[in-house]
PDB file of C-alpha atoms in Angstrom:
ATOM      1  CA  MET A   1      97.206 -65.837 229.611  1.00  0.00           C
ATOM      2  CA  ARG A   2      94.873 -68.740 229.004  1.00  0.00           C
ATOM      3  CA  PHE A   3      91.383 -68.204 227.647  1.00  0.00           C
ATOM      4  CA  MET A   4      88.567 -70.742 227.433  1.00  0.00           C
ATOM      5  CA  THR A   5      85.416 -70.358 225.360  1.00  0.00           C
ATOM      6  CA  PHE A   6      82.465 -72.118 226.964  1.00  0.00           C
ATOM      7  CA  GLU A   7      78.709 -72.594 226.974  1.00  0.00           C
ATOM      8  CA  ARG A   8      76.644 -72.957 230.147  1.00  0.00           C
ATOM      9  CA  ALA A   9      73.793 -75.426 230.526  1.00  0.00           C
ATOM     10  CA  ASP A  10      71.322 -72.584 229.889  1.00  0.00           C
ATOM     11  CA  GLY A  11      72.902 -71.986 226.470  1.00  0.00           C
ATOM     12  CA  CYS A  12      74.692 -68.776 227.390  1.00  0.00           C
ATOM     13  CA  ARG A  13      78.141 -68.528 225.827  1.00  0.00           C
ATOM     14  CA  GLY A  14      81.073 -66.948 227.564  1.00  0.00           C
ATOM     15  CA  LEU A  15      84.797 -66.404 227.847  1.00  0.00           C
ATOM     16  CA  ALA A  16      86.981 -67.271 230.835  1.00  0.00           C
ATOM     17  CA  VAL A  17      90.582 -66.708 231.889  1.00  0.00           C
ATOM     18  CA  HIS A  18      92.725 -68.978 234.046  1.00  0.00           C
ATOM     19  CA  GLY A  19      94.500 -67.691 237.119  1.00  0.00           C
ATOM     20  CA  ALA A  20      95.300 -68.779 240.669  1.00  0.00           C
ATOM     21  CA  GLY A  21      94.317 -72.337 239.829  1.00  0.00           C
ATOM     22  CA  GLN A  22      90.796 -71.569 238.633  1.00  0.00           C
ATOM     23  CA  TRP A  23      88.800 -70.280 235.702  1.00  0.00           C
ATOM     24  CA  ARG A  24      86.824 -67.067 236.015  1.00  0.00           C
ATOM     25  CA  GLY A  25      84.711 -65.511 233.329  1.00  0.00           C
ATOM     26  CA  LEU A  26      81.659 -63.753 232.026  1.00  0.00           C
ATOM     27  CA  CYS A  27      78.778 -64.740 229.776  1.00  0.00           C
ATOM     28  CA  ASP A  28      77.209 -62.870 226.908  1.00  0.00           C
ATOM     29  CA  GLY A  29      74.724 -60.541 228.570  1.00  0.00           C
ATOM     30  CA  ASP A  30      76.728 -60.118 231.774  1.00  0.00           C
ATOM     31  CA  ALA A  31      77.869 -56.622 232.632  1.00  0.00           C
ATOM     32  CA  GLY A  32      81.412 -56.184 231.415  1.00  0.00           C
ATOM     33  CA  TYR A  33      81.364 -59.128 229.004  1.00  0.00           C
ATOM     34  CA  PRO A  34      84.159 -58.247 226.543  1.00  0.00           C
ATOM     35  CA  GLY A  35      82.943 -60.361 223.615  1.00  0.00           C
ATOM     36  CA  ASP A  36      84.254 -63.579 222.133  1.00  0.00           C
ATOM     37  CA  LEU A  37      87.849 -64.264 221.206  1.00  0.00           C
ATOM     38  CA  ASP A  38      87.106 -63.999 217.475  1.00  0.00           C
ATOM     39  CA  GLY A  39      85.869 -60.438 217.892  1.00  0.00           C
ATOM     40  CA  LEU A  40      88.563 -59.448 220.351  1.00  0.00           C
ATOM     41  CA  LEU A  41      91.351 -60.501 217.998  1.00  0.00           C
ATOM     42  CA  ALA A  42      89.640 -58.886 215.017  1.00  0.00           C
ATOM     43  CA  THR A  43      89.468 -55.522 216.792  1.00  0.00           C
ATOM     44  CA  GLY A  44      92.995 -55.714 218.213  1.00  0.00           C
ATOM     45  CA  ALA A  45      91.798 -55.703 221.809  1.00  0.00           C
ATOM     46  CA  ASP A  46      94.333 -55.631 224.643  1.00  0.00           C
ATOM     47  CA  LEU A  47      94.140 -59.231 225.844  1.00  0.00           C
ATOM     48  CA  ALA A  48      95.793 -58.367 229.160  1.00  0.00           C
ATOM     49  CA  ALA A  49      93.005 -55.883 229.879  1.00  0.00           C
ATOM     50  CA  VAL A  50      90.432 -58.485 228.818  1.00  0.00           C
ATOM     51  CA  ALA A  51      92.001 -61.007 231.173  1.00  0.00           C
ATOM     52  CA  GLU A  52      91.838 -58.531 234.035  1.00  0.00           C
ATOM     53  CA  ARG A  53      88.143 -57.914 233.398  1.00  0.00           C
ATOM     54  CA  LEU A  54      87.340 -61.609 233.177  1.00  0.00           C
ATOM     55  CA  SER A  55      89.282 -62.349 236.367  1.00  0.00           C
ATOM     56  CA  ARG A  56      86.649 -60.357 238.264  1.00  0.00           C
ATOM     57  CA  GLY A  57      83.876 -62.586 236.925  1.00  0.00           C
ATOM     58  CA  GLU A  58      82.329 -65.680 238.453  1.00  0.00           C
ATOM     59  CA  VAL A  59      84.224 -68.925 239.011  1.00  0.00           C
ATOM     60  CA  ILE A  60      83.605 -71.306 236.106  1.00  0.00           C
ATOM     61  CA  ASP A  61      83.286 -74.979 236.993  1.00  0.00           C
ATOM     62  CA  VAL A  62      84.733 -76.721 233.935  1.00  0.00           C
ATOM     63  CA  ALA A  63      82.812 -79.885 234.833  1.00  0.00           C
ATOM     64  CA  THR A  64      79.471 -78.146 234.318  1.00  0.00           C
ATOM     65  CA  VAL A  65      80.099 -76.209 231.103  1.00  0.00           C
ATOM     66  CA  ARG A  66      80.634 -77.249 227.505  1.00  0.00           C
ATOM     67  CA  HIS A  67      83.969 -76.348 225.973  1.00  0.00           C
ATOM     68  CA  LEU A  68      83.686 -74.656 222.591  1.00  0.00           C
ATOM     69  CA  PRO A  69      86.500 -74.211 220.076  1.00  0.00           C
ATOM     70  CA  PRO A  70      88.582 -71.220 221.249  1.00  0.00           C
ATOM     71  CA  LEU A  71      87.637 -69.448 218.032  1.00  0.00           C
ATOM     72  CA  GLY A  72      84.329 -70.423 216.483  1.00  0.00           C
ATOM     73  CA  ARG A  73      84.542 -68.633 213.157  1.00  0.00           C
ATOM     74  CA  PRO A  74      88.131 -68.303 211.963  1.00  0.00           C
ATOM     75  CA  GLY A  75      88.239 -66.632 208.574  1.00  0.00           C
ATOM     76  CA  LYS A  76      90.847 -69.102 207.350  1.00  0.00           C
ATOM     77  CA  ILE A  77      91.846 -72.523 208.671  1.00  0.00           C
ATOM     78  CA  LEU A  78      95.141 -73.238 206.913  1.00  0.00           C
ATOM     79  CA  CYS A  79      96.424 -76.758 207.466  1.00  0.00           C
ATOM     80  CA  ILE A  80      99.949 -77.937 206.740  1.00  0.00           C
ATOM     81  CA  GLY A  81     100.525 -81.480 205.532  1.00  0.00           C
ATOM     82  CA  LEU A  82     103.753 -83.493 205.654  1.00  0.00           C
ATOM     83  CA  ASN A  83     105.459 -81.051 208.012  1.00  0.00           C
ATOM     84  CA  TYR A  84     107.438 -83.714 209.910  1.00  0.00           C
ATOM     85  CA  VAL A  85     109.962 -85.929 208.112  1.00  0.00           C
ATOM     86  CA  ASP A  86     108.790 -89.124 209.823  1.00  0.00           C
ATOM     87  CA  HIS A  87     105.180 -88.495 208.801  1.00  0.00           C
ATOM     88  CA  SER A  88     106.172 -87.721 205.207  1.00  0.00           C
ATOM     89  CA  ASN A  89     108.112 -90.983 205.065  1.00  0.00           C
ATOM     90  CA  GLU A  90     105.369 -93.124 206.601  1.00  0.00           C
ATOM     91  CA  ALA A  91     102.801 -91.616 204.203  1.00  0.00           C
ATOM     92  CA  GLY A  92     104.982 -92.472 201.200  1.00  0.00           C
ATOM     93  CA  PHE A  93     105.952 -88.919 200.263  1.00  0.00           C
ATOM     94  CA  GLU A  94     109.293 -87.187 199.915  1.00  0.00           C
ATOM     95  CA  PRO A  95     109.686 -84.490 202.589  1.00  0.00           C
ATOM     96  CA  PRO A  96     108.487 -81.344 200.804  1.00  0.00           C
ATOM     97  CA  SER A  97     110.671 -78.359 199.982  1.00  0.00           C
ATOM     98  CA  TYR A  98     107.634 -76.067 200.185  1.00  0.00           C
ATOM     99  CA  PRO A  99     104.682 -76.380 202.586  1.00  0.00           C
ATOM    100  CA  THR A 100     101.813 -78.661 201.587  1.00  0.00           C
ATOM    101  CA  VAL A 101      98.769 -76.499 202.322  1.00  0.00           C
ATOM    102  CA  PHE A 102      95.105 -77.447 202.424  1.00  0.00           C
ATOM    103  CA  ALA A 103      92.027 -75.810 203.904  1.00  0.00           C
ATOM    104  CA  ARG A 104      89.546 -76.771 206.554  1.00  0.00           C
ATOM    105  CA  PHE A 105      86.246 -75.026 207.174  1.00  0.00           C
ATOM    106  CA  ALA A 106      84.673 -73.908 210.435  1.00  0.00           C
ATOM    107  CA  SER A 107      81.783 -76.347 209.956  1.00  0.00           C
ATOM    108  CA  SER A 108      84.205 -79.176 210.768  1.00  0.00           C
ATOM    109  CA  LEU A 109      85.236 -77.807 214.172  1.00  0.00           C
ATOM    110  CA  VAL A 110      84.359 -79.364 217.527  1.00  0.00           C
ATOM    111  CA  GLY A 111      85.468 -78.389 221.026  1.00  0.00           C
ATOM    112  CA  HIS A 112      87.343 -80.192 223.770  1.00  0.00           C
ATOM    113  CA  GLY A 113      85.286 -82.990 225.309  1.00  0.00           C
ATOM    114  CA  ALA A 114      82.686 -82.997 222.543  1.00  0.00           C
ATOM    115  CA  PRO A 115      82.418 -86.117 220.387  1.00  0.00           C
ATOM    116  CA  MET A 116      84.278 -86.545 217.143  1.00  0.00           C
ATOM    117  CA  ILE A 117      81.796 -88.313 214.892  1.00  0.00           C
ATOM    118  CA  ARG A 118      82.933 -91.152 212.655  1.00  0.00           C
ATOM    119  CA  PRO A 119      80.810 -90.680 209.526  1.00  0.00           C
ATOM    120  CA  ARG A 120      78.617 -93.530 208.358  1.00  0.00           C
ATOM    121  CA  GLN A 121      80.334 -93.352 204.949  1.00  0.00           C
ATOM    122  CA  SER A 122      83.686 -94.633 206.252  1.00  0.00           C
ATOM    123  CA  GLN A 123      85.491 -96.690 208.876  1.00  0.00           C
ATOM    124  CA  GLN A 124      88.831 -94.937 208.265  1.00  0.00           C
ATOM    125  CA  LEU A 125      88.756 -92.057 210.748  1.00  0.00           C
ATOM    126  CA  ASP A 126      92.365 -91.293 211.692  1.00  0.00           C
ATOM    127  CA  TYR A 127      93.940 -89.080 214.369  1.00  0.00           C
ATOM    128  CA  GLU A 128      96.513 -86.327 213.789  1.00  0.00           C
ATOM    129  CA  GLY A 129      97.739 -84.327 216.785  1.00  0.00           C
ATOM    130  CA  GLU A 130      98.893 -80.823 215.840  1.00  0.00           C
ATOM    131  CA  LEU A 131      99.944 -77.420 217.161  1.00  0.00           C
ATOM    132  CA  VAL A 132      97.758 -74.448 216.185  1.00  0.00           C
ATOM    133  CA  ALA A 133      99.145 -70.938 215.688  1.00  0.00           C
ATOM    134  CA  VAL A 134      96.555 -68.146 215.942  1.00  0.00           C
ATOM    135  CA  ILE A 135      97.078 -64.942 213.974  1.00  0.00           C
ATOM    136  CA  GLY A 136      96.616 -61.839 216.087  1.00  0.00           C
ATOM    137  CA  ARG A 137      97.699 -59.142 213.655  1.00  0.00           C
ATOM    138  CA  GLY A 138      97.057 -59.401 209.958  1.00  0.00           C
ATOM    139  CA  GLY A 139      99.419 -58.681 207.138  1.00  0.00           C
ATOM    140  CA  ARG A 140     100.724 -59.485 203.685  1.00  0.00           C
ATOM    141  CA  ASN A 141     104.303 -60.324 202.648  1.00  0.00           C
ATOM    142  CA  ILE A 142     105.385 -60.610 206.268  1.00  0.00           C
ATOM    143  CA  PRO A 143     109.169 -61.065 206.677  1.00  0.00           C
ATOM    144  CA  ARG A 144     110.138 -64.187 208.562  1.00  0.00           C
ATOM    145  CA  ASP A 145     112.042 -62.227 211.204  1.00  0.00           C
ATOM    146  CA  LEU A 146     108.887 -60.242 212.021  1.00  0.00           C
ATOM    147  CA  ALA A 147     106.396 -63.084 211.643  1.00  0.00           C
ATOM    148  CA  LEU A 148     105.994 -63.900 215.333  1.00  0.00           C
ATOM    149  CA  ASN A 149     104.793 -60.340 215.926  1.00  0.00           C
ATOM    150  CA  HIS A 150     101.676 -61.435 214.055  1.00  0.00           C
ATOM    151  CA  VAL A 151     100.985 -64.527 216.214  1.00  0.00           C
ATOM    152  CA  ALA A 152      98.711 -63.940 219.209  1.00  0.00           C
ATOM    153  CA  GLY A 153      98.923 -67.420 220.674  1.00  0.00           C
ATOM    154  CA  TYR A 154      98.559 -71.147 220.322  1.00  0.00           C
ATOM    155  CA  SER A 155      96.221 -74.061 220.829  1.00  0.00           C
ATOM    156  CA  ILE A 156      95.862 -77.772 219.962  1.00  0.00           C
ATOM    157  CA  PHE A 157      94.142 -79.557 217.070  1.00  0.00           C
ATOM    158  CA  ASN A 158      93.195 -83.142 216.261  1.00  0.00           C
ATOM    159  CA  ASP A 159      92.955 -83.142 212.475  1.00  0.00           C
ATOM    160  CA  GLY A 160      90.555 -86.075 212.194  1.00  0.00           C
ATOM    161  CA  SER A 161      91.062 -87.449 208.682  1.00  0.00           C
ATOM    162  CA  VAL A 162      88.717 -89.741 206.789  1.00  0.00           C
ATOM    163  CA  ARG A 163      91.427 -91.485 204.826  1.00  0.00           C
ATOM    164  CA  ASP A 164      89.502 -93.159 202.004  1.00  0.00           C
ATOM    165  CA  TYR A 165      87.806 -89.835 201.195  1.00  0.00           C
ATOM    166  CA  GLN A 166      91.097 -87.963 201.553  1.00  0.00           C
ATOM    167  CA  PHE A 167      92.669 -90.054 198.819  1.00  0.00           C
ATOM    168  CA  LYS A 168      89.731 -90.247 196.427  1.00  0.00           C
ATOM    169  CA  SER A 169      91.462 -87.407 194.566  1.00  0.00           C
ATOM    170  CA  PRO A 170      94.831 -85.618 194.599  1.00  0.00           C
ATOM    171  CA  GLN A 171      93.188 -82.836 196.649  1.00  0.00           C
ATOM    172  CA  TRP A 172      92.610 -83.683 200.329  1.00  0.00           C
ATOM    173  CA  THR A 173      89.685 -81.346 201.005  1.00  0.00           C
ATOM    174  CA  MET A 174      86.897 -83.927 201.172  1.00  0.00           C
ATOM    175  CA  GLY A 175      88.600 -86.212 203.672  1.00  0.00           C
ATOM    176  CA  LYS A 176      89.505 -83.297 205.908  1.00  0.00           C
ATOM    177  CA  ASN A 177      86.123 -81.608 206.193  1.00  0.00           C
ATOM    178  CA  PHE A 178      83.540 -84.055 207.461  1.00  0.00           C
ATOM    179  CA  ASP A 179      81.447 -82.378 210.146  1.00  0.00           C
ATOM    180  CA  THR A 180      82.800 -82.584 213.712  1.00  0.00           C
ATOM    181  CA  THR A 181      86.163 -84.110 212.755  1.00  0.00           C
ATOM    182  CA  GLY A 182      88.367 -81.116 213.574  1.00  0.00           C
ATOM    183  CA  ALA A 183      88.822 -81.033 217.349  1.00  0.00           C
ATOM    184  CA  PHE A 184      90.181 -77.666 218.556  1.00  0.00           C
ATOM    185  CA  GLY A 185      91.040 -76.597 222.103  1.00  0.00           C
ATOM    186  CA  PRO A 186      90.853 -76.869 225.028  1.00  0.00           C
ATOM    187  CA  CYS A 187      92.055 -73.270 225.364  1.00  0.00           C
ATOM    188  CA  PHE A 188      93.967 -70.442 223.740  1.00  0.00           C
ATOM    189  CA  VAL A 189      97.376 -69.707 225.279  1.00  0.00           C
ATOM    190  CA  SER A 190      98.933 -66.327 224.575  1.00  0.00           C
ATOM    191  CA  ALA A 191     102.301 -66.349 222.838  1.00  0.00           C
ATOM    192  CA  ASP A 192     104.112 -64.747 225.775  1.00  0.00           C
ATOM    193  CA  GLU A 193     103.564 -67.896 227.873  1.00  0.00           C
ATOM    194  CA  LEU A 194     105.446 -70.148 225.442  1.00  0.00           C
ATOM    195  CA  PRO A 195     108.858 -70.293 223.768  1.00  0.00           C
ATOM    196  CA  PRO A 196     109.132 -68.202 220.578  1.00  0.00           C
ATOM    197  CA  GLY A 197     107.155 -69.950 217.854  1.00  0.00           C
ATOM    198  CA  ALA A 198     106.071 -72.569 220.428  1.00  0.00           C
ATOM    199  CA  ARG A 199     109.264 -74.346 219.423  1.00  0.00           C
ATOM    200  CA  GLY A 200     110.551 -77.383 221.295  1.00  0.00           C
ATOM    201  CA  LEU A 201     107.293 -78.401 222.973  1.00  0.00           C
ATOM    202  CA  ARG A 202     106.545 -82.089 223.379  1.00  0.00           C
ATOM    203  CA  LEU A 203     103.510 -83.262 221.404  1.00  0.00           C
ATOM    204  CA  GLN A 204     101.937 -86.600 222.298  1.00  0.00           C
ATOM    205  CA  THR A 205      98.772 -88.229 220.974  1.00  0.00           C
ATOM    206  CA  ARG A 206      97.174 -91.033 222.986  1.00  0.00           C
ATOM    207  CA  LEU A 207      94.442 -93.393 221.828  1.00  0.00           C
ATOM    208  CA  ASN A 208      92.682 -95.050 224.770  1.00  0.00           C
ATOM    209  CA  GLY A 209      95.688 -94.173 226.916  1.00  0.00           C
ATOM    210  CA  ARG A 210      98.269 -95.637 224.539  1.00  0.00           C
ATOM    211  CA  ALA A 211     100.823 -93.219 223.110  1.00  0.00           C
ATOM    212  CA  VAL A 212     100.604 -93.350 219.306  1.00  0.00           C
ATOM    213  CA  GLN A 213     102.470 -90.125 218.439  1.00  0.00           C
ATOM    214  CA  ASP A 214     105.356 -88.639 220.417  1.00  0.00           C
ATOM    215  CA  ALA A 215     107.456 -85.807 219.023  1.00  0.00           C
ATOM    216  CA  THR A 216     108.543 -82.224 219.549  1.00  0.00           C
ATOM    217  CA  THR A 217     107.493 -79.133 217.648  1.00  0.00           C
ATOM    218  CA  ALA A 218     111.198 -78.528 216.999  1.00  0.00           C
ATOM    219  CA  ASP A 219     110.943 -81.350 214.440  1.00  0.00           C
ATOM    220  CA  MET A 220     108.699 -79.365 212.091  1.00  0.00           C
ATOM    221  CA  LEU A 221     110.171 -78.891 208.631  1.00  0.00           C
ATOM    222  CA  PHE A 222     108.579 -75.432 208.403  1.00  0.00           C
ATOM    223  CA  ASP A 223     108.362 -73.700 211.767  1.00  0.00           C
ATOM    224  CA  VAL A 224     105.733 -71.161 212.746  1.00  0.00           C
ATOM    225  CA  PRO A 225     107.529 -67.999 211.561  1.00  0.00           C
ATOM    226  CA  THR A 226     108.362 -69.658 208.240  1.00  0.00           C
ATOM    227  CA  LEU A 227     104.742 -70.700 207.734  1.00  0.00           C
ATOM    228  CA  VAL A 228     103.401 -67.242 208.558  1.00  0.00           C
ATOM    229  CA  SER A 229     105.846 -65.636 206.136  1.00  0.00           C
ATOM    230  CA  LEU A 230     105.279 -68.072 203.259  1.00  0.00           C
ATOM    231  CA  LEU A 231     101.484 -68.086 203.596  1.00  0.00           C
ATOM    232  CA  SER A 232     101.426 -64.284 203.637  1.00  0.00           C
ATOM    233  CA  GLU A 233     103.263 -64.195 200.303  1.00  0.00           C
ATOM    234  CA  VAL A 234     100.084 -65.568 198.737  1.00  0.00           C
ATOM    235  CA  MET A 235      97.223 -64.241 200.849  1.00  0.00           C
ATOM    236  CA  THR A 236      96.541 -61.539 203.364  1.00  0.00           C
ATOM    237  CA  LEU A 237      96.468 -63.105 206.813  1.00  0.00           C
ATOM    238  CA  SER A 238      93.818 -61.701 209.136  1.00  0.00           C
ATOM    239  CA  ALA A 239      93.465 -61.622 212.892  1.00  0.00           C
ATOM    240  CA  GLY A 240      91.677 -64.801 213.963  1.00  0.00           C
ATOM    241  CA  ASP A 241      93.005 -66.959 211.128  1.00  0.00           C
ATOM    242  CA  ILE A 242      94.519 -70.195 212.373  1.00  0.00           C
ATOM    243  CA  ILE A 243      97.409 -72.271 211.060  1.00  0.00           C
ATOM    244  CA  VAL A 244      97.261 -75.980 211.891  1.00  0.00           C
ATOM    245  CA  THR A 245     100.940 -76.799 211.641  1.00  0.00           C
ATOM    246  CA  GLY A 246     101.079 -80.506 210.784  1.00  0.00           C
ATOM    247  CA  THR A 247     101.315 -83.875 212.489  1.00  0.00           C
ATOM    248  CA  PRO A 248     104.288 -86.089 213.374  1.00  0.00           C
ATOM    249  CA  GLY A 249     104.675 -89.760 212.510  1.00  0.00           C
ATOM    250  CA  GLY A 250     102.572 -92.499 214.047  1.00  0.00           C
ATOM    251  CA  VAL A 251      99.236 -91.943 212.317  1.00  0.00           C
ATOM    252  CA  GLY A 252      96.857 -94.869 212.129  1.00  0.00           C
ATOM    253  CA  MET A 253      96.839 -95.371 208.371  1.00  0.00           C
ATOM    254  CA  ALA A 254     100.603 -96.075 208.345  1.00  0.00           C
ATOM    255  CA  ARG A 255     100.459 -98.824 210.951  1.00  0.00           C
ATOM    256  CA  LYS A 256     100.333-102.508 210.136  1.00  0.00           C
ATOM    257  CA  PRO A 257      97.540-103.307 210.569  1.00  0.00           C
ATOM    258  CA  PRO A 258      96.030 -99.804 210.299  1.00  0.00           C
ATOM    259  CA  LEU A 259      94.810 -98.300 213.565  1.00  0.00           C
ATOM    260  CA  TYR A 260      91.712 -96.220 212.909  1.00  0.00           C
ATOM    261  CA  MET A 261      89.580 -94.630 215.607  1.00  0.00           C
ATOM    262  CA  GLN A 262      86.510 -96.631 216.565  1.00  0.00           C
ATOM    263  CA  PRO A 263      83.253 -95.639 218.286  1.00  0.00           C
ATOM    264  CA  GLY A 264      83.896 -95.737 222.017  1.00  0.00           C
ATOM    265  CA  ASP A 265      87.545 -94.710 221.683  1.00  0.00           C
ATOM    266  CA  VAL A 266      88.983 -91.647 223.418  1.00  0.00           C
ATOM    267  CA  CYS A 267      91.741 -89.675 221.726  1.00  0.00           C
ATOM    268  CA  GLU A 268      93.903 -87.182 223.622  1.00  0.00           C
ATOM    269  CA  VAL A 269      96.410 -84.751 222.162  1.00  0.00           C
ATOM    270  CA  GLU A 270      98.740 -83.176 224.696  1.00  0.00           C
ATOM    271  CA  ILE A 271     101.180 -80.374 223.967  1.00  0.00           C
ATOM    272  CA  GLU A 272     103.571 -79.339 226.692  1.00  0.00           C
ATOM    273  CA  SER A 273     102.651 -76.042 228.398  1.00  0.00           C
ATOM    274  CA  ILE A 274      99.361 -75.795 226.469  1.00  0.00           C
ATOM    275  CA  GLY A 275      97.180 -78.632 227.740  1.00  0.00           C
ATOM    276  CA  VAL A 276      95.287 -81.752 226.725  1.00  0.00           C
ATOM    277  CA  LEU A 277      92.630 -81.869 224.009  1.00  0.00           C
ATOM    278  CA  ARG A 278      90.345 -84.839 224.757  1.00  0.00           C
ATOM    279  CA  THR A 279      87.863 -86.189 222.227  1.00  0.00           C
ATOM    280  CA  PRO A 280      85.571 -89.218 222.510  1.00  0.00           C
ATOM    281  CA  VAL A 281      84.650 -90.943 219.252  1.00  0.00           C
ATOM    282  CA  VAL A 282      81.043 -91.850 218.397  1.00  0.00           C
ATOM    283  CA  GLN A 283      79.382 -93.398 215.390  1.00  0.00           C
ATOM    284  CA  GLY A 284      77.447 -91.104 213.061  1.00  0.00           C
ATOM    285  CA  GLU A 285      73.925 -91.874 211.943  1.00  0.00           C
TER     286      GLU A 285
END
């Protein structure tokens, strides 16, 4: 199942499902509207039944609606740094023996097709294509062999990083949380449509059509079940939390000369069997 969160030109927000080559869905206020994906995951709704209901809705023309992040208010956005050996090496770090975890906040999120804004404070806005794992069932101290039972599905992230702010201190929070720098989408794909743990999927990031990152999710140092298990040792994971699983090598800051995103650029992150997350870059005021 593939779900898309959208907003019509009249401001009405809705949820759609993909089937038979088209999107069909319902808007808030329509009879039978099941609610947004955040609420559905939080209440443990049967997503197959939701998909069936949405499939009886109106056809959604993706060219006339605005894509929103699949989940607009995740309780936790847990990001994993240095989760590919080549990226650890290019960034000047030893590959970690334990996940490097930092947090993003929902105020930084932006949907597919919406602009990623380069802040006026910096010219060092970098791309990072990443797989997202979405928690569907909460828990604490989750064993690794049961961890995938807690994952509802997957999506794509571009972890836009303002590098000079990221490295102003040993903590990366500031450089990872400028408004509208965390692109998320274009859709949510249920776990049953992908290999276990979304392992072995090709991940490619393109800047203005040029491939700048090209890897497979099998290269992650800490795979999805390992991340779910280790994170749940520390905190209770809740339905609707998202884990942004890290980026492969090829980021702009490591290139010579550095390759940062500029106003007018278009960045695309494609993950096999999930889709393409497309983000134009504009200059902030």
